[in-house]
């Protein structure tokens, strides 16, 4: 099954959920919550927090339960969230708009954890010049941030997607695929980038450090669930910043945390710290609030929604990129204010910054 087919299936289901009585059930107060995350340097803290009792601590504080589940397939984690099986999920700003939001699921960014500053990369085999990508098949997770990065990379050398042949490839298959003779160009993210660059003839020719602030890594939640259960959002913020304090500390405990996250992502402490170096992490809530409330976020989301519209990922027959509203922290809306499906808020991060959780 192709990603597009999976997307269409889930989108149909999500629209049905949004239009049906299930929406009312989702909006009710409840005590048990499910969170999905997938392997990526900026999301490894969620697994560490679950393993070390930090999730339990904050769930207990608010008298709720939070079940944290790791997915090996990023797209599948988002599909499961969009289908209503999870209350929250880790994803990027672009994927949040193209999958749950475009699928009809009103979604709120609770935590802005970081932006990619080199973790996403275009890799060629045997050549070191990006322009050599012309005419090549390019393996990537179609319609993901990798697809967006490819488009931005091609722009930088005066090309478009018409100059290459995109081949949809699942993220768990990336490292193996690069070692086959047919694969000569790939776009993916860490930890796969590090593994691939360790292979013979692999050269990074473009990465997300060249488009800083555009690929944003977030923890999002169903807006209706969040509105009915603000303690869930507070618990997520508490979990995140407790974990940030540990993993960024220059202490034996901090080193142990980075080692544990490295091992869990298939590398070691040094490998994990190399990936962190390609990540603009927001270790404190104040830094995250400053980024989230910056006018730059509007500019970035305008680029992203334009890309998605150009790819037909805002719904078949969408007349423009305005069809889905994106609400910014100051209440302004990009697009249709009557159809807001992706919301950015600094509310929970600000509570953490104020010590008010």
Coordinates of C-alpha atoms in Angstrom, one line a residue:
X1 CA 0.0 0.0 0.0
X2 CA 1.4 3.4 -0.9
X3 CA 1.6 6.2 1.5
X4 CA -0.8 8.2 -0.6
X5 CA -3.3 5.4 -0.4
X6 CA -2.8 5.0 3.4
X7 CA -3.2 8.8 3.7
X8 CA -6.4 8.8 1.7
X9 CA -7.8 6.0 3.8
X10 CA -7.0 7.6 7.1
X11 CA -8.2 11.0 5.9
X12 CA -11.5 9.5 5.0
X13 CA -11.8 7.9 8.4
X14 CA -10.8 11.1 10.1
X15 CA -13.3 13.1 8.3
X16 CA -15.9 10.6 9.3
X17 CA -14.8 10.8 12.9
X18 CA -14.9 14.6 12.8
X19 CA -18.4 14.6 11.3
X20 CA -19.8 11.8 13.5
X21 CA -20.7 11.3 17.1
X22 CA -17.2 10.0 17.9
X23 CA -16.1 13.7 17.9
X24 CA -18.3 14.3 21.0
X25 CA -16.8 11.4 22.8
X26 CA -13.3 12.7 22.1
X27 CA -14.2 16.1 23.6
X28 CA -15.3 14.6 26.9
X29 CA -13.2 14.8 30.0
X30 CA -11.3 11.6 30.6
X31 CA -8.4 10.2 32.7
X32 CA -6.5 7.9 30.4
X33 CA -4.4 9.1 27.5
X34 CA -2.3 7.5 24.8
X35 CA 0.8 9.1 23.2
X36 CA 2.7 7.9 20.2
X37 CA 6.3 8.7 19.2
X38 CA 8.8 7.5 16.7
X39 CA 12.6 7.2 16.5
X40 CA 14.2 10.6 15.9
X41 CA 16.8 12.5 17.9
X42 CA 14.3 15.2 18.9
X43 CA 11.7 12.7 20.0
X44 CA 13.9 10.2 21.9
X45 CA 13.2 12.0 25.2
X46 CA 9.7 10.7 25.2
X47 CA 10.9 7.1 25.4
X48 CA 13.5 8.0 28.0
X49 CA 10.8 9.8 30.1
X50 CA 8.6 6.7 29.9
X51 CA 11.4 4.3 30.8
X52 CA 12.6 6.3 33.8
X53 CA 9.4 7.2 35.5
X54 CA 9.1 10.9 34.5
X55 CA 5.9 10.2 32.6
X56 CA 4.5 8.4 35.6
X57 CA 5.5 11.3 37.9
X58 CA 3.6 13.9 35.9
X59 CA 0.6 11.6 35.2
X60 CA 0.3 11.1 39.0
X61 CA 0.5 14.8 39.7
X62 CA -2.6 15.3 37.6
X63 CA -4.4 12.1 38.5
X64 CA -4.3 10.7 35.0
X65 CA -2.6 7.8 33.1
X66 CA -0.4 8.4 30.1
X67 CA 0.5 5.4 27.9
X68 CA 3.6 6.1 25.8
X69 CA 4.1 3.9 22.7
X70 CA 7.1 3.8 20.3
X71 CA 6.5 3.3 16.6
X72 CA 9.2 2.2 14.3
X73 CA 7.3 3.7 11.3
X74 CA 6.9 7.4 11.5
X75 CA 4.0 7.6 9.0
X76 CA 2.1 4.8 10.8
X77 CA 2.3 6.7 14.1
X78 CA 0.7 9.7 12.5
X79 CA -1.9 7.6 10.7
X80 CA -2.9 6.0 14.0
X81 CA -3.2 9.4 15.7
X82 CA -5.3 10.7 12.8
X83 CA -7.5 7.7 13.0
X84 CA -8.2 8.5 16.7
X85 CA -6.2 5.7 18.3
X86 CA -3.9 8.1 20.1
X87 CA -4.5 11.5 21.8
X88 CA -1.1 12.9 20.9
X89 CA 1.9 12.2 18.6
X90 CA 5.3 13.5 17.7
X91 CA 5.5 14.9 14.2
X92 CA 6.8 17.9 12.2
X93 CA 5.0 21.1 11.4
X94 CA 4.6 20.0 7.8
X95 CA 3.3 16.5 8.5
X96 CA 0.9 17.9 11.1
X97 CA -0.7 20.0 8.4
X98 CA -0.7 17.4 5.7
X99 CA -1.9 14.4 7.6
X100 CA -4.1 15.0 10.7
X101 CA -5.1 18.6 9.8
X102 CA -5.8 17.8 6.2
X103 CA -7.5 14.7 7.4
X104 CA -10.0 16.8 9.4
X105 CA -8.5 16.3 12.8
X106 CA -8.2 19.6 14.7
X107 CA -4.7 19.4 16.1
X108 CA -2.7 21.6 18.5
X109 CA 1.1 21.9 18.9
X110 CA 1.6 21.5 22.6
X111 CA 5.4 21.3 22.7
X112 CA 7.8 22.8 20.1
X113 CA 10.9 20.8 20.9
X114 CA 13.4 21.8 18.3
X115 CA 14.0 22.4 14.6
X116 CA 16.2 20.4 12.4
X117 CA 19.5 22.0 11.8
X118 CA 21.2 19.3 9.7
X119 CA 19.4 16.1 10.8
X120 CA 17.5 15.9 7.5
X121 CA 19.7 15.5 4.5
X122 CA 20.0 14.9 0.8
X123 CA 22.6 12.2 0.1
X124 CA 24.1 11.2 -3.2
X125 CA 26.1 8.1 -4.0
X126 CA 29.5 8.6 -5.7
X127 CA 29.3 12.4 -6.3
X128 CA 29.5 15.5 -4.1
X129 CA 27.6 18.0 -6.2
X130 CA 23.9 18.5 -5.6
X131 CA 23.4 19.4 -9.2
X132 CA 24.3 15.9 -10.1
X133 CA 20.9 14.8 -8.8
X134 CA 19.3 15.8 -12.1
X135 CA 17.7 12.8 -13.8
X136 CA 18.2 10.5 -10.9
X137 CA 15.6 8.5 -8.9
X138 CA 15.4 9.9 -5.4
X139 CA 14.3 7.6 -2.6
X140 CA 12.4 9.3 0.2
X141 CA 9.2 9.1 2.3
X142 CA 6.9 10.7 -0.2
X143 CA 5.0 13.8 0.9
X144 CA 7.0 14.0 4.2
X145 CA 9.5 16.6 5.3
X146 CA 12.0 14.8 3.2
X147 CA 10.0 15.6 0.1
X148 CA 9.9 19.3 1.3
X149 CA 13.6 19.3 1.9
X150 CA 14.2 17.9 -1.6
X151 CA 12.1 20.7 -3.1
X152 CA 14.0 23.3 -1.2
X153 CA 17.3 21.7 -2.2
X154 CA 16.3 21.7 -5.9
X155 CA 15.3 25.3 -5.7
X156 CA 18.8 26.1 -4.5
X157 CA 20.3 24.9 -7.7
X158 CA 17.6 26.1 -10.0
X159 CA 15.8 22.8 -10.5
X160 CA 12.4 21.5 -9.6
X161 CA 11.0 18.0 -8.9
X162 CA 10.4 17.6 -12.7
X163 CA 14.2 17.2 -12.9
X164 CA 14.2 14.0 -10.7
X165 CA 12.1 10.9 -10.2
X166 CA 10.8 10.6 -6.7
X167 CA 10.6 7.0 -5.4
X168 CA 8.5 6.5 -2.3
X169 CA 10.4 4.5 0.4
X170 CA 9.5 3.7 4.0
X171 CA 11.9 5.1 6.6
X172 CA 12.7 1.7 8.2
X173 CA 13.9 0.6 4.7
X174 CA 16.2 3.5 4.0
X175 CA 19.6 2.2 5.2
X176 CA 19.2 -1.1 3.4
X177 CA 17.9 0.5 0.2
X178 CA 20.9 2.8 0.0
X179 CA 23.1 -0.3 -0.2
X180 CA 21.4 -1.6 -3.3
X181 CA 22.8 -0.7 -6.8
X182 CA 19.5 0.9 -8.0
X183 CA 19.6 3.6 -5.3
X184 CA 21.8 6.6 -6.0
X185 CA 20.1 9.5 -4.3
X186 CA 18.2 9.6 -1.0
X187 CA 16.5 12.1 1.3
X188 CA 16.0 11.0 4.9
X189 CA 16.6 12.0 8.5
X190 CA 18.6 10.9 11.5
X191 CA 19.5 8.3 12.7
X192 CA 19.3 7.0 9.2
X193 CA 21.4 9.9 7.8
X194 CA 24.3 9.0 10.2
X195 CA 24.1 5.3 9.2
X196 CA 24.0 6.0 5.5
X197 CA 26.9 8.6 5.6
X198 CA 29.0 5.9 7.2
X199 CA 28.6 3.8 4.1
X200 CA 31.1 4.0 1.2
X201 CA 30.4 6.6 -1.5
X202 CA 27.7 8.4 0.5
X203 CA 28.0 12.2 0.4
X204 CA 25.7 14.7 2.0
X205 CA 25.0 17.5 -0.5
X206 CA 22.3 19.5 1.2
X207 CA 20.8 19.5 4.7
X208 CA 18.2 21.3 6.9
X209 CA 20.9 23.6 8.3
X210 CA 20.5 25.4 5.0
X211 CA 16.8 26.1 5.7
X212 CA 16.9 26.9 9.5
X213 CA 13.7 26.9 11.4
X214 CA 11.6 25.3 8.6
X215 CA 11.4 21.7 9.8
X216 CA 10.0 21.9 13.3
X217 CA 9.6 18.9 15.6
X218 CA 6.6 19.0 17.9
X219 CA 4.4 17.0 20.2
X220 CA 0.8 17.7 19.1
X221 CA -2.5 16.7 20.6
X222 CA -6.1 16.4 19.5
X223 CA -7.5 19.9 20.1
X224 CA -10.8 18.7 21.4
X225 CA -9.1 16.3 23.8
X226 CA -6.8 19.1 25.0
X227 CA -9.6 21.6 25.5
X228 CA -11.6 19.1 27.6
X229 CA -8.5 17.9 29.4
X230 CA -6.0 20.8 29.9
X231 CA -4.2 18.8 32.6
X232 CA -3.1 16.4 29.8
X233 CA -1.3 19.3 28.1
X234 CA 0.2 20.4 31.4
X235 CA 1.5 16.9 32.1
X236 CA 3.1 16.7 28.6
X237 CA 4.9 20.0 29.3
X238 CA 6.1 18.8 32.7
X239 CA 7.4 15.6 31.2
X240 CA 9.2 17.3 28.4
X241 CA 11.0 20.0 30.4
X242 CA 11.9 17.6 33.3
X243 CA 13.5 15.4 30.6
X244 CA 15.2 18.3 28.9
X245 CA 16.8 19.4 32.2
X246 CA 18.3 15.9 32.6
X247 CA 19.4 15.2 29.1
X248 CA 21.1 18.6 28.6
X249 CA 22.9 18.6 31.9
X250 CA 26.7 18.4 31.9
X251 CA 26.5 15.8 34.7
X252 CA 26.9 12.0 34.9
X253 CA 23.1 11.7 34.9
X254 CA 22.9 13.8 31.8
X255 CA 25.6 11.7 30.0
X256 CA 23.7 8.5 31.1
X257 CA 20.5 9.9 29.6
X258 CA 22.2 10.8 26.3
X259 CA 23.7 7.3 26.2
X260 CA 20.4 5.6 26.9
X261 CA 18.7 7.7 24.1
X262 CA 21.6 6.9 21.8
X263 CA 21.3 3.2 22.4
X264 CA 17.6 3.3 22.0
X265 CA 18.0 4.9 18.6
X266 CA 20.5 2.4 17.4
X267 CA 23.7 4.3 18.1
X268 CA 25.6 5.3 21.2
X269 CA 26.2 8.4 23.3
X270 CA 28.7 9.9 20.8
X271 CA 26.4 9.2 17.9
X272 CA 23.4 10.7 19.7
X273 CA 25.4 13.8 20.6
X274 CA 26.4 14.2 17.0
X275 CA 22.8 14.1 16.0
X276 CA 22.0 16.7 18.8
X277 CA 24.7 18.9 17.2
X278 CA 22.5 19.0 14.1
X279 CA 19.4 19.9 16.1
X280 CA 18.4 23.3 17.4
X281 CA 17.0 22.1 20.6
X282 CA 14.9 24.4 22.9
X283 CA 16.0 23.1 26.3
X284 CA 14.1 25.6 28.2
X285 CA 10.4 26.6 27.9
X286 CA 11.4 30.2 27.6
X287 CA 13.4 29.5 24.4
X288 CA 10.5 27.5 23.0
X289 CA 8.0 30.2 23.7
X290 CA 10.3 32.8 22.0
X291 CA 10.6 30.7 18.9
X292 CA 6.8 29.8 18.8
X293 CA 5.7 33.4 19.1
X294 CA 8.2 34.8 16.6
X295 CA 6.8 36.3 13.4
X296 CA 9.1 33.8 11.5
X297 CA 6.7 31.0 12.3
X298 CA 4.0 32.6 10.1
X299 CA 6.5 32.9 7.2
X300 CA 7.6 29.2 7.6
X301 CA 4.0 27.9 7.8
X302 CA 3.1 29.9 4.7
X303 CA 6.0 28.2 2.8
X304 CA 4.9 24.8 4.1
X305 CA 1.2 25.2 3.3
X306 CA 2.1 26.5 -0.2
X307 CA 4.3 23.4 -0.8
X308 CA 1.5 21.1 0.4
X309 CA -1.1 22.7 -1.8
X310 CA 1.2 22.5 -4.8
X311 CA 1.5 18.7 -4.1
X312 CA -2.3 18.3 -3.7
X313 CA -1.9 17.4 -0.1
X314 CA -4.5 19.8 1.3
X315 CA -7.3 17.7 -0.2
X316 CA -8.4 16.9 -3.7
X317 CA -10.0 19.9 -5.4
X318 CA -8.6 22.3 -2.8
X319 CA -8.9 25.7 -4.5
X320 CA -5.9 27.3 -2.7
X321 CA -3.5 26.9 0.2
X322 CA -6.1 28.9 2.2
X323 CA -8.5 26.0 2.5
X324 CA -7.1 24.9 5.9
X325 CA -6.7 27.5 8.6
X326 CA -3.5 27.6 10.6
X327 CA -3.8 29.5 13.9
X328 CA -0.8 31.2 15.3
X329 CA -0.1 31.9 19.0
X330 CA -1.3 35.5 18.7
X331 CA -4.7 34.3 17.3
X332 CA -4.1 35.3 13.7
X333 CA -5.0 32.7 11.1
X334 CA -3.3 31.8 7.9
X335 CA -6.0 30.6 5.5
X336 CA -9.7 29.9 6.3
X337 CA -10.5 31.1 9.8
X338 CA -13.7 29.0 9.7
X339 CA -11.7 25.8 9.1
X340 CA -8.8 26.0 11.5
X341 CA -7.3 22.5 11.8
X342 CA -3.7 23.2 13.0
X343 CA -3.1 25.5 16.0
X344 CA 0.1 26.7 17.5
X345 CA 0.0 27.8 21.1
X346 CA 2.6 28.8 23.6
X347 CA 0.1 28.2 26.5
X348 CA 1.6 25.1 28.0
X349 CA 5.2 26.0 27.4
X350 CA 4.5 29.4 29.0
X351 CA 3.1 27.7 32.1
X352 CA 6.3 25.7 32.3
X353 CA 8.4 28.9 31.9
X354 CA 6.4 30.5 34.7
X355 CA 6.8 27.5 37.0
X356 CA 3.0 27.2 37.0
X357 CA 2.5 23.6 36.1

